[in-house]
XYZ file of N, CA and C in Angstrom:
528
model
N 64.473 180.774 117.830
C 64.035 179.960 118.914
C 65.080 180.253 120.069
N 64.498 180.717 121.186
C 65.345 181.110 122.310
C 65.404 179.899 123.281
N 66.619 179.652 123.827
C 66.754 178.573 124.817
C 67.353 179.185 126.067
N 66.638 178.978 127.245
C 67.155 179.562 128.417
C 68.383 178.805 128.905
N 69.151 179.378 129.764
C 70.428 178.772 130.210
C 70.275 177.429 130.919
N 69.150 177.172 131.569
C 68.925 175.869 132.217
C 68.638 174.762 131.187
N 68.206 175.163 129.988
C 67.845 174.163 128.997
C 69.006 173.851 128.003
N 70.073 174.686 128.048
C 71.258 174.492 127.184
C 71.904 173.104 127.314
N 72.200 172.601 128.489
C 72.838 171.280 128.569
C 71.910 170.171 128.005
N 70.591 170.289 128.241
C 69.590 169.340 127.717
C 69.666 169.401 126.172
N 69.609 170.666 125.602
C 69.593 170.808 124.143
C 70.896 170.250 123.563
N 72.042 170.521 124.180
C 73.303 169.998 123.686
C 73.315 168.518 123.712
N 72.773 167.935 124.797
C 72.725 166.438 124.902
C 71.797 165.871 123.873
N 70.728 166.521 123.548
C 69.797 166.012 122.518
C 70.422 166.068 121.161
N 71.176 167.167 120.843
C 71.817 167.276 119.561
C 72.909 166.182 119.415
N 73.728 165.972 120.423
C 74.774 164.956 120.375
C 74.188 163.593 120.208
N 73.099 163.295 120.955
C 72.368 161.975 120.791
C 71.891 161.788 119.405
N 71.255 162.844 118.856
C 70.696 162.744 117.491
C 71.831 162.539 116.497
N 72.922 163.219 116.631
C 74.010 162.982 115.635
C 74.647 161.617 115.776
N 74.705 161.137 117.034
C 75.286 159.714 117.162
C 74.386 158.720 116.566
N 73.067 158.885 116.645
C 72.102 157.946 116.055
C 72.266 158.025 114.528
N 72.305 159.233 114.000
C 72.503 159.402 112.547
C 73.809 158.746 112.122
N 74.875 158.955 112.861
C 76.161 158.362 112.551
C 76.190 156.863 112.566
N 75.524 156.287 113.580
C 75.364 154.739 113.631
C 74.595 154.303 112.488
N 73.459 154.880 112.170
C 72.664 154.475 111.007
C 73.454 154.584 109.725
N 74.213 155.704 109.527
C 74.961 155.886 108.298
C 76.016 154.825 108.147
N 76.727 154.513 109.252
C 77.785 153.480 109.222
C 77.195 152.083 108.918
N 75.987 151.890 109.330
C 75.316 150.593 109.032
C 74.974 150.504 107.578
N 74.840 151.610 106.919
C 74.498 151.557 105.533
C 75.717 151.396 104.542
N 76.893 151.570 105.045
C 78.076 151.504 104.133
C 78.297 150.050 103.728
N 78.376 149.847 102.389
C 78.560 148.506 101.918
C 80.044 148.020 102.034
N 80.187 146.726 101.968
C 81.568 146.170 101.943
C 82.173 146.425 100.582
N 83.447 146.790 100.529
C 84.188 147.022 99.308
C 85.456 146.152 99.420
N 85.631 145.306 98.389
C 86.763 144.439 98.300
C 87.465 144.494 96.940
N 88.738 144.387 96.960
C 89.513 144.311 95.667
C 90.208 142.982 95.620
N 90.175 142.262 94.468
C 90.824 141.011 94.358
C 91.770 140.933 93.211
N 92.738 140.055 93.259
C 93.654 139.799 92.147
C 93.931 138.309 92.143
N 93.773 137.654 90.984
C 93.980 136.165 90.861
C 94.931 135.845 89.672
N 95.738 134.961 89.824
C 96.449 134.320 88.770
C 95.574 133.183 88.266
N 95.651 132.843 86.992
C 94.779 131.724 86.469
C 95.507 130.846 85.445
N 95.048 129.602 85.396
C 95.414 128.648 84.370
C 94.123 128.257 83.675
N 94.153 128.200 82.337
C 92.917 127.822 81.601
C 93.136 126.555 80.726
N 92.151 125.646 80.865
C 92.218 124.423 80.037
C 91.026 124.460 79.107
N 91.258 124.157 77.787
C 90.206 124.243 76.846
C 89.143 123.055 76.987
N 87.861 123.416 76.881
C 86.810 122.464 77.025
C 86.100 122.094 75.658
N 85.914 123.088 74.807
C 85.229 122.841 73.558
C 86.141 122.201 72.556
N 85.573 121.474 71.593
C 86.339 120.686 70.602
C 87.366 121.555 69.793
N 86.925 122.711 69.264
C 87.782 123.505 68.448
C 88.957 124.135 69.298
N 88.673 124.509 70.485
C 89.790 125.102 71.369
C 90.754 124.033 71.704
N 90.245 122.735 71.965
C 91.139 121.720 72.323
C 92.022 121.342 71.093
N 91.585 121.514 69.872
C 92.372 121.225 68.699
C 93.411 122.310 68.390
N 93.046 123.548 68.771
C 93.948 124.733 68.422
C 94.839 125.231 69.539
N 94.509 124.947 70.742
C 95.302 125.538 71.877
C 95.689 124.498 72.896
N 96.841 124.705 73.497
C 97.319 123.797 74.574
C 97.019 124.285 76.006
N 96.273 125.303 76.124
C 96.015 125.864 77.471
C 96.315 127.299 77.473
N 96.161 127.928 78.606
C 96.438 129.384 78.726
C 96.743 129.784 80.128
N 97.266 130.987 80.295
C 97.651 131.474 81.592
C 97.343 132.937 81.590
N 97.044 133.513 82.790
C 96.772 134.955 82.885
C 96.412 135.412 84.224
N 95.644 136.436 84.283
C 95.274 137.016 85.586
C 93.951 137.766 85.436
N 93.254 137.954 86.555
C 92.036 138.678 86.615
C 91.991 139.453 87.874
N 91.477 140.691 87.830
C 91.293 141.530 89.014
C 89.976 142.173 89.020
N 89.455 142.481 90.176
C 88.179 143.117 90.165
C 87.849 143.751 91.548
N 86.633 144.293 91.526
C 86.129 144.991 92.710
C 84.793 144.291 93.113
N 84.641 144.045 94.398
C 83.357 143.532 94.902
C 82.696 144.599 95.764
N 81.440 144.796 95.629
C 80.730 145.840 96.411
C 79.366 145.307 96.806
N 79.063 145.355 98.011
C 77.755 144.900 98.476
C 77.605 144.707 99.969
N 76.486 144.261 100.407
C 76.240 144.072 101.816
C 75.989 142.615 102.047
N 76.264 142.170 103.285
C 76.022 140.799 103.718
C 76.560 139.781 102.771
N 75.768 138.885 102.155
C 76.309 137.776 101.441
C 76.247 137.970 99.919
N 75.614 139.058 99.444
C 75.519 139.292 98.028
C 76.419 140.476 97.567
N 77.229 140.246 96.608
C 78.176 141.353 96.195
C 78.122 141.513 94.671
N 78.138 142.800 94.201
C 78.245 143.100 92.823
C 79.729 142.925 92.448
N 80.027 142.401 91.326
C 81.394 142.197 90.891
C 81.630 142.883 89.542
N 82.777 143.574 89.444
C 83.241 144.216 88.202
C 84.653 143.724 88.015
N 84.976 143.166 86.855
C 86.358 142.632 86.691
C 86.933 142.875 85.290
N 88.275 142.849 85.226
C 89.000 142.852 83.917
C 90.023 141.774 84.057
N 90.268 141.104 82.979
C 91.223 139.960 82.947
C 92.158 140.042 81.761
N 93.104 139.097 81.706
C 93.992 138.936 80.626
C 94.347 137.380 80.572
N 94.112 136.777 79.427
C 94.524 135.366 79.357
C 95.209 135.220 77.970
N 96.356 134.473 77.984
C 97.121 134.200 76.789
C 97.001 132.679 76.522
N 96.349 132.331 75.413
C 96.162 130.923 75.079
C 97.295 130.539 74.070
N 97.964 129.416 74.371
C 99.122 128.961 73.705
C 98.695 128.122 72.460
N 99.026 128.486 71.255
C 98.593 127.815 70.039
C 99.269 126.469 69.890
N 98.532 125.552 69.368
C 99.079 124.202 68.954
C 99.871 124.490 67.623
N 100.729 123.552 67.258
C 101.521 123.631 66.021
C 100.662 123.791 64.791
N 99.484 123.188 64.738
C 98.649 123.258 63.567
C 97.873 124.517 63.463
N 97.876 125.398 64.397
C 97.078 126.608 64.492
C 97.760 127.739 63.723
N 97.316 128.070 62.474
C 97.958 129.084 61.685
C 97.705 130.509 62.259
N 96.664 130.658 63.089
C 96.348 131.994 63.663
C 97.312 132.403 64.780
N 98.019 131.399 65.340
C 98.962 131.630 66.410
C 98.293 131.834 67.757
N 99.066 132.206 68.731
C 98.587 132.373 70.080
C 97.413 133.377 70.133
N 96.496 133.183 71.032
C 95.258 134.044 71.181
C 95.362 134.807 72.478
N 94.948 136.067 72.482
C 94.843 136.887 73.602
C 93.407 137.211 73.854
N 92.956 137.121 75.075
C 91.545 137.298 75.529
C 91.576 138.282 76.667
N 90.923 139.393 76.496
C 90.832 140.453 77.579
C 89.283 140.662 77.901
N 88.791 140.016 78.985
C 87.350 140.176 79.261
C 87.159 141.378 80.251
N 86.057 142.079 80.046
C 85.546 143.076 80.891
C 84.147 142.710 81.239
N 83.867 142.363 82.491
C 82.626 141.818 82.862
C 82.088 142.360 84.193
N 80.806 142.215 84.364
C 80.092 142.557 85.630
C 79.164 141.382 85.945
N 78.904 141.245 87.261
C 78.061 140.147 87.680
C 77.843 140.177 89.212
N 77.448 139.004 89.734
C 77.101 138.824 91.123
C 77.879 137.685 91.710
N 78.371 137.958 92.917
C 78.965 136.896 93.786
C 78.043 136.699 94.937
N 77.658 135.462 95.209
C 76.788 135.142 96.326
C 77.547 134.195 97.238
N 77.737 134.669 98.473
C 78.335 133.731 99.517
C 77.222 132.810 100.006
N 77.573 131.574 100.156
C 76.605 130.497 100.547
C 76.216 130.766 101.999
N 74.939 130.773 102.333
C 74.509 131.019 103.715
C 75.100 129.954 104.650
N 75.329 130.282 105.911
C 75.773 129.355 106.945
C 77.210 128.882 106.709
N 78.010 129.472 105.811
C 79.420 129.096 105.607
C 80.394 130.207 106.052
N 79.836 131.243 106.684
C 80.680 132.340 107.221
C 81.524 132.984 106.079
N 80.998 133.187 104.983
C 81.665 133.732 103.754
C 82.876 132.846 103.390
N 82.769 131.584 103.568
C 83.808 130.591 103.195
C 83.637 130.064 101.785
N 82.334 129.796 101.335
C 81.993 129.321 99.986
C 81.251 130.311 99.223
N 81.504 130.432 97.877
C 80.731 131.344 97.112
C 80.480 130.805 95.736
N 79.400 131.312 95.078
C 79.171 131.054 93.627
C 79.173 132.451 92.966
N 79.471 132.432 91.698
C 79.583 133.683 90.975
C 79.275 133.533 89.542
N 78.619 134.555 88.936
C 78.271 134.604 87.512
C 78.504 135.995 86.987
N 79.129 136.085 85.823
C 79.457 137.379 85.240
C 79.171 137.342 83.680
N 78.899 138.507 83.153
C 78.767 138.615 81.668
C 79.358 139.982 81.239
N 79.744 140.055 80.010
C 80.364 141.301 79.498
C 80.833 141.118 78.057
N 81.917 141.755 77.861
C 82.542 141.756 76.524
C 84.007 141.189 76.571
N 84.421 140.432 75.647
C 85.791 139.933 75.611
C 86.461 140.399 74.339
N 87.597 141.003 74.453
C 88.380 141.499 73.321
C 89.329 140.388 72.973
N 89.288 139.877 71.751
C 90.063 138.742 71.317
C 90.875 139.082 70.124
N 92.135 138.646 70.138
C 93.070 138.824 69.067
C 93.982 137.647 68.969
N 94.506 137.466 67.746
C 95.437 136.344 67.446
C 96.748 136.938 66.980
N 97.823 136.289 67.284
C 99.149 136.705 66.927
C 99.322 136.940 65.440
N 98.849 135.974 64.589
C 99.127 135.995 63.153
C 97.823 136.562 62.357
N 97.073 137.325 63.042
C 95.827 137.836 62.313
C 95.623 139.261 62.772
N 95.142 140.100 61.833
C 94.884 141.479 62.168
C 93.347 141.588 62.463
N 92.663 140.517 62.484
C 91.216 140.480 62.745
C 90.884 140.410 64.217
N 91.077 141.635 64.884
C 90.755 141.714 66.312
C 89.249 141.973 66.392
N 88.648 141.444 67.475
C 87.156 141.619 67.636
C 86.760 141.603 69.075
N 85.604 142.202 69.342
C 84.963 142.130 70.651
C 83.784 141.208 70.570
N 83.653 140.364 71.573
C 82.624 139.332 71.583
C 81.978 139.235 72.966
N 80.764 138.687 72.939
C 80.041 138.374 74.182
C 80.860 137.416 74.991
N 80.978 137.671 76.262
C 81.690 136.696 77.177
C 80.923 136.571 78.470
N 80.931 135.339 79.014
C 80.237 135.062 80.307
C 81.035 133.992 81.058
N 80.807 133.886 82.362
C 81.375 132.823 83.174
C 80.468 132.504 84.349
N 80.633 131.339 84.868
C 80.007 130.818 86.075
C 81.074 130.010 86.837
N 80.963 130.085 88.184
C 81.908 129.295 88.916
C 81.623 129.286 90.368
N 82.488 128.650 91.137
C 82.421 128.519 92.597
C 83.722 128.581 93.181
N 83.824 128.986 94.393
C 85.175 129.084 95.079
C 85.101 129.058 96.610
N 86.233 129.120 97.185
C 86.415 129.167 98.631
C 87.297 130.344 99.001
N 86.998 130.865 100.202
C 87.746 132.059 100.687
C 88.297 131.728 102.090
N 89.611 131.846 102.306
C 90.300 131.661 103.593
C 90.936 132.974 104.008
N 90.242 133.712 104.774
C 90.823 135.067 105.162
C 91.027 135.870 103.920
N 92.260 136.287 103.658
C 92.526 137.159 102.485
C 92.849 136.341 101.250
N 92.843 134.999 101.322
C 93.220 134.177 100.173
C 91.862 133.517 99.654
N 91.799 133.400 98.277
C 90.665 132.721 97.707
C 91.063 131.927 96.480
N 90.308 130.840 96.182
C 90.549 130.088 95.004
C 89.257 129.679 94.416
N 89.150 129.553 93.049
C 87.892 129.241 92.434
C 88.085 128.464 91.117
N 87.059 127.626 90.792
C 86.982 127.023 89.476
C 85.907 127.778 88.704
N 86.306 128.310 87.560
C 85.410 129.167 86.730
C 85.288 128.622 85.372
N 84.066 128.425 84.852
C 83.768 128.022 83.474
C 83.665 129.270 82.707
N 84.649 129.662 81.907
C 84.706 130.902 81.127
C 84.453 130.682 79.684
N 83.650 131.576 79.052
C 83.216 131.371 77.664
C 83.190 132.667 76.966
N 83.493 132.635 75.652
C 83.268 133.804 74.788
C 82.854 133.287 73.430
N 82.140 134.159 72.737
C 81.645 133.796 71.351
C 82.764 133.562 70.420
N 82.703 132.497 69.650
C 83.794 132.116 68.743
C 83.293 132.335 67.330
N 84.125 132.992 66.469
C 83.725 133.293 65.095
C 83.839 132.103 64.162
N 84.982 131.467 64.165
C 85.297 130.351 63.280
C 85.862 129.192 64.105
N 85.178 128.072 64.259
C 83.812 127.872 63.828
C 82.863 128.598 64.734
N 81.696 128.932 64.224
C 80.723 129.676 64.973
C 80.254 128.879 66.151
N 80.256 129.548 67.320
C 79.857 128.819 68.576
C 80.477 129.539 69.776
N 80.896 128.692 70.726
C 81.403 129.215 71.939
C 82.816 128.620 72.295
N 83.770 129.424 72.584
C 85.038 128.978 73.057
C 84.932 128.855 74.554
N 85.087 127.668 75.037
C 84.803 127.353 76.434
C 86.115 126.850 77.109
N 86.360 127.436 78.355
C 87.554 127.118 79.105
C 87.228 126.888 80.593
N 87.893 125.995 81.215
C 87.847 125.779 82.598
C 89.060 126.489 83.212
N 88.829 127.508 84.050
C 89.986 128.281 84.633
C 90.055 127.947 86.136
N 91.272 127.791 86.563
C 91.560 127.522 88.012
C 92.211 128.875 88.411
N 91.608 129.559 89.338
C 92.037 130.940 89.731
C 92.402 130.815 91.222
N 93.425 131.575 91.628
C 93.889 131.736 93.015
C 94.492 133.044 93.212
N 94.172 133.609 94.356
C 94.776 134.971 94.598
C 94.297 135.586 95.947
N 94.406 136.873 95.986
C 94.083 137.566 97.187
C 92.859 138.509 97.092
N 92.096 138.564 98.184
C 90.945 139.437 98.254
C 91.012 140.237 99.556
């Protein structure tokens, strides 16, 4: 394709205009990526956990990826549950690896959110060699103030003895 010299400035302008439109469209397609880290305190909710543990402490970190008010969440955590004196198994360690969705509530300017996650929890006890991986899930809600956020999360994992669900209310706070 031959372009005469009087058409060169017009051709160059058309190419620059096309590239800028492609660039604007591409930048509009880039999703939001966020990393968060929270400290947490856990209080037992189910009857067997209330009998065996005095609470727990730990941390959770994750990645949020998405556009607008819906974000995909992938997280890993660590919680140490402190055994009661009658608990022969000793302290319990829970390491959840989960994926889920965080939804910011419309008209709150990303101030309020709800979140649900599911995955696997790796559970072990101090005085037992019976380590296992179990189904784990959580639901919760929180608030975000700039780079700081806090949440109340109902965290659960499958319990082997007694058979059922180990259920905990966690209070989380940290940075995003």
